[in-house]
Coordinates of C-alpha atoms in Angstrom, one line a residue:
X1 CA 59.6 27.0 6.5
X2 CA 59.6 24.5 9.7
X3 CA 59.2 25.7 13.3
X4 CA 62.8 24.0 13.4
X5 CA 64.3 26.1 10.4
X6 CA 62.5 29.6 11.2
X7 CA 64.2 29.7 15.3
X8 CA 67.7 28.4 13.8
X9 CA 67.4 31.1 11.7
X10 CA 66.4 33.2 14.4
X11 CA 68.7 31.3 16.5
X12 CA 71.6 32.7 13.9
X13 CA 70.5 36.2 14.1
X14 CA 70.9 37.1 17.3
X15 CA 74.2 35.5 17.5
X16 CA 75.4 37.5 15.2
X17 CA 73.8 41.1 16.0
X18 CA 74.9 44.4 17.3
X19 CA 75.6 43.8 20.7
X20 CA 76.2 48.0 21.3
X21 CA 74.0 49.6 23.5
X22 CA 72.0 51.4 20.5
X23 CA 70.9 48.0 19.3
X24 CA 70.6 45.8 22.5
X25 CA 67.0 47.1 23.4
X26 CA 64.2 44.1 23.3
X27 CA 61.9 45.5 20.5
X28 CA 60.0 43.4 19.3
X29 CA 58.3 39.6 20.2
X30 CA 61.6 38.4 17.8
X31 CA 64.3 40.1 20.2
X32 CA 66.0 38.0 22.5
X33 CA 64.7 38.5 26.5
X34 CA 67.7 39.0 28.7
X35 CA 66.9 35.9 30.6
X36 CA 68.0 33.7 27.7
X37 CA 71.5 32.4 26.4
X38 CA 71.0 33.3 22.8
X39 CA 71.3 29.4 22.2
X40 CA 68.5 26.7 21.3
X41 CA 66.6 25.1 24.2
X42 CA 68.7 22.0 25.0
X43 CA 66.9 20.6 27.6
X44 CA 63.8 19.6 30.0
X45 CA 62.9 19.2 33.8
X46 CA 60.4 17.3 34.8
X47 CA 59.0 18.1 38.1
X48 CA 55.5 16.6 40.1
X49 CA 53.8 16.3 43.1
X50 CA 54.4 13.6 45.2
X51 CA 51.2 11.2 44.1
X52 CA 49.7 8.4 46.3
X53 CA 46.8 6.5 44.4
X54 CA 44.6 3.7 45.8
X55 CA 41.1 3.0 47.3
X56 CA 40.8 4.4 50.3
X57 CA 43.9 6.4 50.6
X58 CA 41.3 9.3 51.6
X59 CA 41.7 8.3 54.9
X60 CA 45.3 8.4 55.5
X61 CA 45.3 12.5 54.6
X62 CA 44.8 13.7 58.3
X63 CA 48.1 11.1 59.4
X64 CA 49.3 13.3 56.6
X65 CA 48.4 16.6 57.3
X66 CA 49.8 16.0 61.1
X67 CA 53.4 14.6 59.7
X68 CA 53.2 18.1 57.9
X69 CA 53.1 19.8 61.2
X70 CA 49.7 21.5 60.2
X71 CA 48.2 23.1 63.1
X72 CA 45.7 25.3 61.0
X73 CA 44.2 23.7 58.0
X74 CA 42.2 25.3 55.1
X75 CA 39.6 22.9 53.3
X76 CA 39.3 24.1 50.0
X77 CA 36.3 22.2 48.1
X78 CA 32.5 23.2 47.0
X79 CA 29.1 22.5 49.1
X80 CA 28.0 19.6 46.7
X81 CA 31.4 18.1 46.9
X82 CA 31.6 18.3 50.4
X83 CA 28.5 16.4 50.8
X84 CA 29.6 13.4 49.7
X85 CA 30.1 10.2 51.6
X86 CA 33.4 9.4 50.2
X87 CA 34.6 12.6 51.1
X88 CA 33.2 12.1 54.6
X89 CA 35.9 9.4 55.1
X90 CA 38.5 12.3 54.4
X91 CA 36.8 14.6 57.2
X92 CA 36.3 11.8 59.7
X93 CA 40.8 11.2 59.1
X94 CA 41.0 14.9 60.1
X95 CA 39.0 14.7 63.0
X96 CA 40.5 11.5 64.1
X97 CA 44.2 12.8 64.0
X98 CA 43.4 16.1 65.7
X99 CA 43.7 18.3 62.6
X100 CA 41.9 21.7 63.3
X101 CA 40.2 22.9 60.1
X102 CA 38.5 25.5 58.5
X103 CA 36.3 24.9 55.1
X104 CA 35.8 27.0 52.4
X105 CA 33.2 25.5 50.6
X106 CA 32.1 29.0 48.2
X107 CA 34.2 27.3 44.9
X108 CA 32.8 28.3 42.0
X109 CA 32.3 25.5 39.0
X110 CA 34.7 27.3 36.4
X111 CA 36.3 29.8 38.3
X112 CA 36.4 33.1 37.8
X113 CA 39.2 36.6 38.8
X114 CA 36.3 37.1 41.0
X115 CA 35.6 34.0 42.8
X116 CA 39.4 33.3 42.8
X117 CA 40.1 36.4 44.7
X118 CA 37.2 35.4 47.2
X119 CA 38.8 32.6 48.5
X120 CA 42.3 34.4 48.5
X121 CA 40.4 37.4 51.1
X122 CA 39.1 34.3 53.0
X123 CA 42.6 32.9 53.6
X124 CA 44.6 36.2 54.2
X125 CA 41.5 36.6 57.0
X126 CA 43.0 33.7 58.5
X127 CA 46.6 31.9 59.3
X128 CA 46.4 29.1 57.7
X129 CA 49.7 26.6 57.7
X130 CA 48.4 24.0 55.0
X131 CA 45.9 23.8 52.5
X132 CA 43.5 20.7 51.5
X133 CA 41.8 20.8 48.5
X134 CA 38.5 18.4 48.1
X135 CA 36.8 18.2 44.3
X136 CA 37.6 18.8 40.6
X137 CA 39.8 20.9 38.9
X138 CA 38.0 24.0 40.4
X139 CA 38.4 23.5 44.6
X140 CA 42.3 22.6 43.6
X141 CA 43.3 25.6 41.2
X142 CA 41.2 27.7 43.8
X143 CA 43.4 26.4 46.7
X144 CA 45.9 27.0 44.7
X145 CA 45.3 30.5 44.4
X146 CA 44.7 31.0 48.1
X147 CA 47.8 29.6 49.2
X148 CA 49.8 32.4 46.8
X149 CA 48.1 35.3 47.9
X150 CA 47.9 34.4 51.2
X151 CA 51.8 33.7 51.5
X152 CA 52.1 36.7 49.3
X153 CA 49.6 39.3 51.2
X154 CA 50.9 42.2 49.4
X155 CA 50.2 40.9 46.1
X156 CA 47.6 42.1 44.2
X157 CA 45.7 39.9 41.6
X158 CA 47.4 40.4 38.0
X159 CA 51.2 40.0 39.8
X160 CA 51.5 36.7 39.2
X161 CA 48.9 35.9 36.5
X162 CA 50.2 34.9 33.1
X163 CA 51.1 37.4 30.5
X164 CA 50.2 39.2 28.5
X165 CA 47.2 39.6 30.9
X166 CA 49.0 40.0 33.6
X167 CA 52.4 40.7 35.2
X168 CA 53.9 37.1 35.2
X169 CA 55.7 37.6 38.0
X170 CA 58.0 34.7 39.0
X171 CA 57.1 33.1 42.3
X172 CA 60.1 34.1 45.1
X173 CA 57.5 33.0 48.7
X174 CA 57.5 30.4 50.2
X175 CA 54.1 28.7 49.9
X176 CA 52.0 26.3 52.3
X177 CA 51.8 22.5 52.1
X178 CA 49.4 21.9 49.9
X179 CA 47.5 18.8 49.8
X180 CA 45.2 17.8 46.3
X181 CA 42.4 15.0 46.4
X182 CA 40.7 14.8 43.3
X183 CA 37.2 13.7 42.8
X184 CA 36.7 13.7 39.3
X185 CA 39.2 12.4 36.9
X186 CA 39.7 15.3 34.4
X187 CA 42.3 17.8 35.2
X188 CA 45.0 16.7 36.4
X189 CA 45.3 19.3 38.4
X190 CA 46.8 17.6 41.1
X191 CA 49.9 17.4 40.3
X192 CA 50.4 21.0 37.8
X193 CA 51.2 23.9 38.2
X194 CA 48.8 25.8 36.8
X195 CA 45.6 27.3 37.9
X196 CA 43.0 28.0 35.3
X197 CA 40.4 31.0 35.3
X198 CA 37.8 33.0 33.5
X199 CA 39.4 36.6 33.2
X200 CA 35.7 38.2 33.2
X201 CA 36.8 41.8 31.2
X202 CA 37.8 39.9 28.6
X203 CA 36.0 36.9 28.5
X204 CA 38.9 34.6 28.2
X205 CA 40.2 31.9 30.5
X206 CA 44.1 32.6 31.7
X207 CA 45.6 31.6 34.9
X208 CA 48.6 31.1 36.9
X209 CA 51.8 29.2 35.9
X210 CA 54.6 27.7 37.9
X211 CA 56.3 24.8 39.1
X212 CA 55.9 26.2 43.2
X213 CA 52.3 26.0 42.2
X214 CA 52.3 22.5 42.4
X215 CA 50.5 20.7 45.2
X216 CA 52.9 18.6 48.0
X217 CA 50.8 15.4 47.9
X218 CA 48.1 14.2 45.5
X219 CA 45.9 11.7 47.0
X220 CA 44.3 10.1 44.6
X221 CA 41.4 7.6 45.6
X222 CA 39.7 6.3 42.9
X223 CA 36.3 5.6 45.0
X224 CA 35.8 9.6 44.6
X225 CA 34.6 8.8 41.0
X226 CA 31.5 6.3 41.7
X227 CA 29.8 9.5 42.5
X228 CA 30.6 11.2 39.3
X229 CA 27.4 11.9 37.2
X230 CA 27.4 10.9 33.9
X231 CA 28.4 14.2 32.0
X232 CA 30.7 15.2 34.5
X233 CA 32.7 11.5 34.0
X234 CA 32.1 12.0 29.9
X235 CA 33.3 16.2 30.0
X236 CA 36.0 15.6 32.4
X237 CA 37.2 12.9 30.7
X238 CA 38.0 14.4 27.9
X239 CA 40.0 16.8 29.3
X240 CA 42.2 14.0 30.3
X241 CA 42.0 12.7 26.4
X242 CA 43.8 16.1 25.1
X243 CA 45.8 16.4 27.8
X244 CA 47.1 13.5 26.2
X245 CA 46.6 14.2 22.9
X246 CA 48.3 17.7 23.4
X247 CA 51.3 16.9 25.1
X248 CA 52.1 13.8 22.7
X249 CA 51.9 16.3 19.5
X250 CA 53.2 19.5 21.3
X251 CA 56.6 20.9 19.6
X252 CA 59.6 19.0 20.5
X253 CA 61.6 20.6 23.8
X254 CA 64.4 21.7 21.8
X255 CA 62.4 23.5 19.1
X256 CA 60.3 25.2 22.1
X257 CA 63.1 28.6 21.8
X258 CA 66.0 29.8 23.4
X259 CA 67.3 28.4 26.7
X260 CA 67.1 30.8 29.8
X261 CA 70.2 31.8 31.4
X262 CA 69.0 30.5 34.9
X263 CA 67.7 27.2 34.9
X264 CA 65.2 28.7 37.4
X265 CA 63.7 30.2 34.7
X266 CA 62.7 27.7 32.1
X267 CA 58.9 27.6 31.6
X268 CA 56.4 25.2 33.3
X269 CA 55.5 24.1 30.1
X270 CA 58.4 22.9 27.9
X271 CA 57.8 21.0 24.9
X272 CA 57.3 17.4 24.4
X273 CA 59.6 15.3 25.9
X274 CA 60.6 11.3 26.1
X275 CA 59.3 11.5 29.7
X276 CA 56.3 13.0 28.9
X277 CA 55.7 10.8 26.1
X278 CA 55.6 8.0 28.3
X279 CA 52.6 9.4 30.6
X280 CA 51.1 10.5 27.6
X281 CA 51.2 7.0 25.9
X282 CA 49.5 5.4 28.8
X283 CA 47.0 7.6 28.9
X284 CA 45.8 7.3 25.8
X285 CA 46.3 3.2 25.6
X286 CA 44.0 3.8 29.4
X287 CA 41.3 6.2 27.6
X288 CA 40.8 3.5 24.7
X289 CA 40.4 0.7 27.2
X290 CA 38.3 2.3 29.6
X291 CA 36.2 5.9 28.6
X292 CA 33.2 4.8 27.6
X293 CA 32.7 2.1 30.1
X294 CA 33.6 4.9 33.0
X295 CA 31.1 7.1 31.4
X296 CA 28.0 4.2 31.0
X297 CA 28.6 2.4 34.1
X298 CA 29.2 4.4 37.0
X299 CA 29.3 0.9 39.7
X300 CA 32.2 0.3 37.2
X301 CA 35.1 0.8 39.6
X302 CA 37.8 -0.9 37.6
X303 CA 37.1 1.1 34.6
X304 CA 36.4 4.4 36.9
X305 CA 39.6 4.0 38.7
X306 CA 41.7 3.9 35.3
X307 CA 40.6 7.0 34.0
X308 CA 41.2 8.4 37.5
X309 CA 44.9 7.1 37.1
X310 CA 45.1 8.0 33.6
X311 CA 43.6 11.6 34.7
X312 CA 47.1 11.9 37.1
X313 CA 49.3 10.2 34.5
X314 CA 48.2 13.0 31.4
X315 CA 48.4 15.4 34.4
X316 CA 52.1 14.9 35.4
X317 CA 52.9 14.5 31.0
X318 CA 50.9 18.0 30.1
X319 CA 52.0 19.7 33.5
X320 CA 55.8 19.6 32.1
X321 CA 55.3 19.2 28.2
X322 CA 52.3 21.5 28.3
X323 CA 49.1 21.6 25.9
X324 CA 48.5 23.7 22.9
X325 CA 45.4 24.7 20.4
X326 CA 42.9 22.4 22.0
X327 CA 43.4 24.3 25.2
X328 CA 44.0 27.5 23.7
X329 CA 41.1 27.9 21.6
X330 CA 38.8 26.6 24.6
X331 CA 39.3 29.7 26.6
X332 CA 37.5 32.2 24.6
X333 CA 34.9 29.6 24.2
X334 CA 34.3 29.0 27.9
X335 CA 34.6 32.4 28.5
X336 CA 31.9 33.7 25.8
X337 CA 29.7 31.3 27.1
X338 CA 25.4 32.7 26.7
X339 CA 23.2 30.4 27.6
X340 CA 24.5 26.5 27.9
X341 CA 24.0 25.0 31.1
X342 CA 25.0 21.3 30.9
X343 CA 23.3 18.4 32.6
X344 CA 24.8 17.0 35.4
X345 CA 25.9 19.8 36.7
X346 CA 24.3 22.0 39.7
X347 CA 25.6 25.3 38.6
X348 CA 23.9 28.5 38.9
X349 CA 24.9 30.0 35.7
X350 CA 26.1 29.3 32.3
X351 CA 28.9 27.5 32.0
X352 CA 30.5 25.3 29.2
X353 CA 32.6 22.4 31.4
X354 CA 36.5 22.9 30.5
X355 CA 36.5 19.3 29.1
X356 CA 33.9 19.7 26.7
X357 CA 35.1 23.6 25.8
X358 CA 38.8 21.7 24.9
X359 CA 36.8 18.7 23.0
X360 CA 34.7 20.6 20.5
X361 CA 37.8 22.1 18.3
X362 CA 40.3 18.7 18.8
X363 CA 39.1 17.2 15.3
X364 CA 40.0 20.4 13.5
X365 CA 43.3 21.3 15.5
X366 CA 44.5 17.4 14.7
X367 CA 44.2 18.1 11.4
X368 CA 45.8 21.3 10.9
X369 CA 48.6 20.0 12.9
X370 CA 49.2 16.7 11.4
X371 CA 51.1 17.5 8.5
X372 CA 54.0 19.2 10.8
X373 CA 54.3 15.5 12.8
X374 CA 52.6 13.1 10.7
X375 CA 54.3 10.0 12.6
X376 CA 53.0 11.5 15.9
X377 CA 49.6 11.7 15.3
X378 CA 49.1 8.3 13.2
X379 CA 51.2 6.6 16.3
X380 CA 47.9 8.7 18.9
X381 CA 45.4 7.4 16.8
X382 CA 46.7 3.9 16.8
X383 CA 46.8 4.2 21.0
X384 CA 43.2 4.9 20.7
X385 CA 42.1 1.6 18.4
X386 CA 42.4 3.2 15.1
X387 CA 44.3 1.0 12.0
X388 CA 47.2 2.7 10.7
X389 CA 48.5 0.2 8.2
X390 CA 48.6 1.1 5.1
X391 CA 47.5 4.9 6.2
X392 CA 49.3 7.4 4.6
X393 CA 51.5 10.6 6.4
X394 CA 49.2 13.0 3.9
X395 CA 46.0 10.8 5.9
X396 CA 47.0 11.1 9.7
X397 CA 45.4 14.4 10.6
X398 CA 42.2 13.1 8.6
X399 CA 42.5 9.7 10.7
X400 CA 43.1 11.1 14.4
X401 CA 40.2 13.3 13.9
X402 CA 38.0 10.7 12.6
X403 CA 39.5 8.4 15.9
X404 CA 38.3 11.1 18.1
X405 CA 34.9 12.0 16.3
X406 CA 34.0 8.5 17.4
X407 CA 34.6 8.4 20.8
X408 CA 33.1 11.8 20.5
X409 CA 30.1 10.3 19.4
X410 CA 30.0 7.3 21.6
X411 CA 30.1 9.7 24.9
X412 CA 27.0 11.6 23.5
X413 CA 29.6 15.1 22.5
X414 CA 27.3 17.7 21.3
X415 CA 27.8 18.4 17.5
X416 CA 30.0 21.7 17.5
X417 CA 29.9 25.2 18.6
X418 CA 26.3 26.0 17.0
X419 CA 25.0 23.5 19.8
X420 CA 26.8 25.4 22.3
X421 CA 25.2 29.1 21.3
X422 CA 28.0 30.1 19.1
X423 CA 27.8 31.1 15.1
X424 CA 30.2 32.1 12.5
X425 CA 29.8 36.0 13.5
X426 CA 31.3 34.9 17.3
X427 CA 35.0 34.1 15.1
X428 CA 36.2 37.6 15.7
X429 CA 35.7 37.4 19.2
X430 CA 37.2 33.5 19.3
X431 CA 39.9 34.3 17.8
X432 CA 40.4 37.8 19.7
X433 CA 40.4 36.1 22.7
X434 CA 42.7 33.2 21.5
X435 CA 45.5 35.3 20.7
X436 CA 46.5 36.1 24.3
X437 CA 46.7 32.0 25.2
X438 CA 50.6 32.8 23.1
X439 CA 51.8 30.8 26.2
X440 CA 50.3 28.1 25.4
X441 CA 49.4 28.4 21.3
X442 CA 52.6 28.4 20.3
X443 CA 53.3 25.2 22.0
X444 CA 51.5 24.0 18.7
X445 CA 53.9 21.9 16.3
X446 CA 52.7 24.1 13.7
X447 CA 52.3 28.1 13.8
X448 CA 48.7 29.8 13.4
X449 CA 48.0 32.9 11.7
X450 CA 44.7 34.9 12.2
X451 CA 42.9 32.9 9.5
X452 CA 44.2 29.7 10.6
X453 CA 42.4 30.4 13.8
X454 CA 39.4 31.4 12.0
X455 CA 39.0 28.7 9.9
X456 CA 39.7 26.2 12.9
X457 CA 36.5 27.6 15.0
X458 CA 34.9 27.3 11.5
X459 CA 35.4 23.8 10.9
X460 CA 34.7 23.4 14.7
X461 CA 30.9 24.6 14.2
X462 CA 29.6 20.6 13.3
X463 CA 32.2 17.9 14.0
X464 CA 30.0 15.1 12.7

């Protein structure tokens, strides 16, 4: 039965229930919540930061930050980031428009509940009236984090992160002005609402969803990237690819589930939508055009500053359409990380880069979802270069994966999870740790069971 036929039936069900207070109770994942109509979703919002892209643009953040009012500023970024002569041209704006700063440069690469709640102790130490985040994914969902807590200095650290980890509490402070600058072109987290973690007792990423999340201003200068190492440019990259990839094949908005009765309350991720189609189409037509140029030739500023561009572009599509089993199987992978220490990267510890961790399982998730959008997936794999004519619906899954296996290849993608310490006695703990990303998993246009999951970090073991 479709995803479409099994919540019309649900759909049906609870119209027609016992509404007496002996049958009302929420038992059950099937039972309605009282925060929805007891209707099909029947429609989307589309929400972003305010996003301001060109070379240079670094400098204009301190005329920013003072039209803000800022008076206190914490500079959220990392101490290789902050080394950086492009980033120097942001400092030098600050200085030169009077803005008085602090820096917090202790971000950790992959962050952890841990490192998370560092920075939030270092800005409830302080009163900070805006927040600047400098670097990749990591110094912006970090910032992120520090301007919650700190607005919210009662919280503790599993209110407001995602169930069923923790609480899910809905955001009712009012946060800081939060500025984003990326400077790699990856996650998009500039302009989501989402901040991204390793949950250390369980050894799964989570995080923290919601559209208050969302920076004020992205400032996205694409002369960040020229300092990208290779790897980081290839890993990151990717990240932007599923983004893509993800939100283009999610389940359609109105087969997402039953619309909330406050309007307040519909999700940060949604369900595809023809909005979000239209980021995630030029993303992908930008990836094909530009990837592996960006990744060989880092003086390449054309090619760079598309797949920074294409990094916002997925961002803004995935940030209201949302991603599904790519993302959710990468969480237990990052999170069971042994031994892998990529090159490029200056870490201190193990770490499998988010990118890679979503990249490694996208040929097997594309084809175990092709068959519930067939047209979908061969219209993604033509955006990337691939030939569809004459390509059957029973072929797409077989043909996307095939399109990304190549530009796996070309970008030097290790072959599987064996290359990244894993073997087929890790599955339990995989898929253990998958089934809590539900948030995010079931945005999948076709449900998973247990050995669906299995066989997916199976077949994910050697992609070529």
């Amino acid at each position: 039965m479709s995803r479409k036929n099994v919540l019309n039936l649900i759909n049906t069900i609870v119209a027609n229930s016992c509404k007496c207070p002996a049958h009302s109770h929420n038992y059950g994942s099937a039972a309605p919540s009282v925060n929805q109509t007891g209707r099909m979703e029947y429609a989307f919002e589309m929400s972003a930061s305010t996003v301001r892209f060109g070379p240079g643009v670094s400098a204009e953040v301190g005329a920013d930050l003072r039209n803000m009012g800022a008076e206190k500023v914490c500079l959220v970024t990392d101490r290789n980031v902050v080394q950086l002569p492009s980033v120097k041209v942001a400092l030098d704006s600050l200085a030169r428009h009077g803005i008085n700063y602090e820096v917090y440069d202790q971000t950790r690469v992959e962050p952890t509940d841990g490192s998370l709640w560092q920075a939030v102790e270092f800005a409830r130490g302080k009163e900070f009236d805006a927040f600047l985040a400098i670097g990749g994914g990591s110094a912006m969902d970090t910032a992120k984090a520090a301007n919650l807590y700190s607005s919210d200095r009662k919280a503790e650290f599993l209110d407001y992160v995602n169930a069923p980890i923790g609480k899910g509490k809905e955001i009712s402070v009012k946060l800081k002005p939060l500025i984003a600058m990326p400077t790699t072109s990856g996650t998009g987290s500039e302009t989501t609402g989402v901040a991204i973690f390793d949950y250390k007792k369980l050894h799964a990423k989570t995080g923290i969803s919601s559209k208050y999340l969302k920076p004020t201003l992205a400032v996205i200068d694409p002369l960040h990237t020229l300092s990208q190492p290779e790897r980081v440019m290839a890993f990151a990259g990717f990240d932007v690819f599923c983004h893509a990839l993800e939100s283009f094949t999610a389940v359609d908005y109105r087969e997402r589930g039953l619309a909330p009765t406050d309007p307040s309350l519909r999700p940060t991720y949604q369900g595809r939508n023809p909005v979000s189609d239209v980021w995630a189409r030029f993303a992908l037509d930008t990836i094909r055009r530009n990837f592996v140029d960006a990744i060989y030739q880092p003086d390449n500023l054309e090619a760079r500053s598309q797949m920074h561009l294409a990094s916002t572009m997925a961002g803004v599509g995935f940030g209201n359409a949302g991603v599904h089993l790519c993302h959710g199987l990468s969480y237990p992978i990052s999170g069971n990380v042994r031994d892998y220490k990529p090159k490029g990267y200056s870490a201190d510890h193990p770490l499998i880069p988010h990118g890679l961790s979503v990249v490694i399982s996208a040929p097997a998730v594309f084809e175990f979802t092709a068959p519930a959008c067939p047209d979908r997936h061969l219209e993604a794999a033509q955006l990337l270069g691939a030939e569809i004519q004459g390509v059957r619906s029973d072929d797409a899954g077989r043909l996307l994966a095939d399109t990304v296996r190549g530009f796996m290849q070309r970008a030097g993608i290790e072959n599987g999870l064996r290359e990244l310490g894993f073997s087929s006695s890790d599955i339990p703990a995989l898929v253990e740790g998958t089934l809590p990303q539900e948030r995010i998993t079931k945005l999948a246009p076709r449900a998973q069971t247990r050995d669906n999951l299995s066989l997916l970090f199976e077949n994910s073991m050697e992609v070529y």
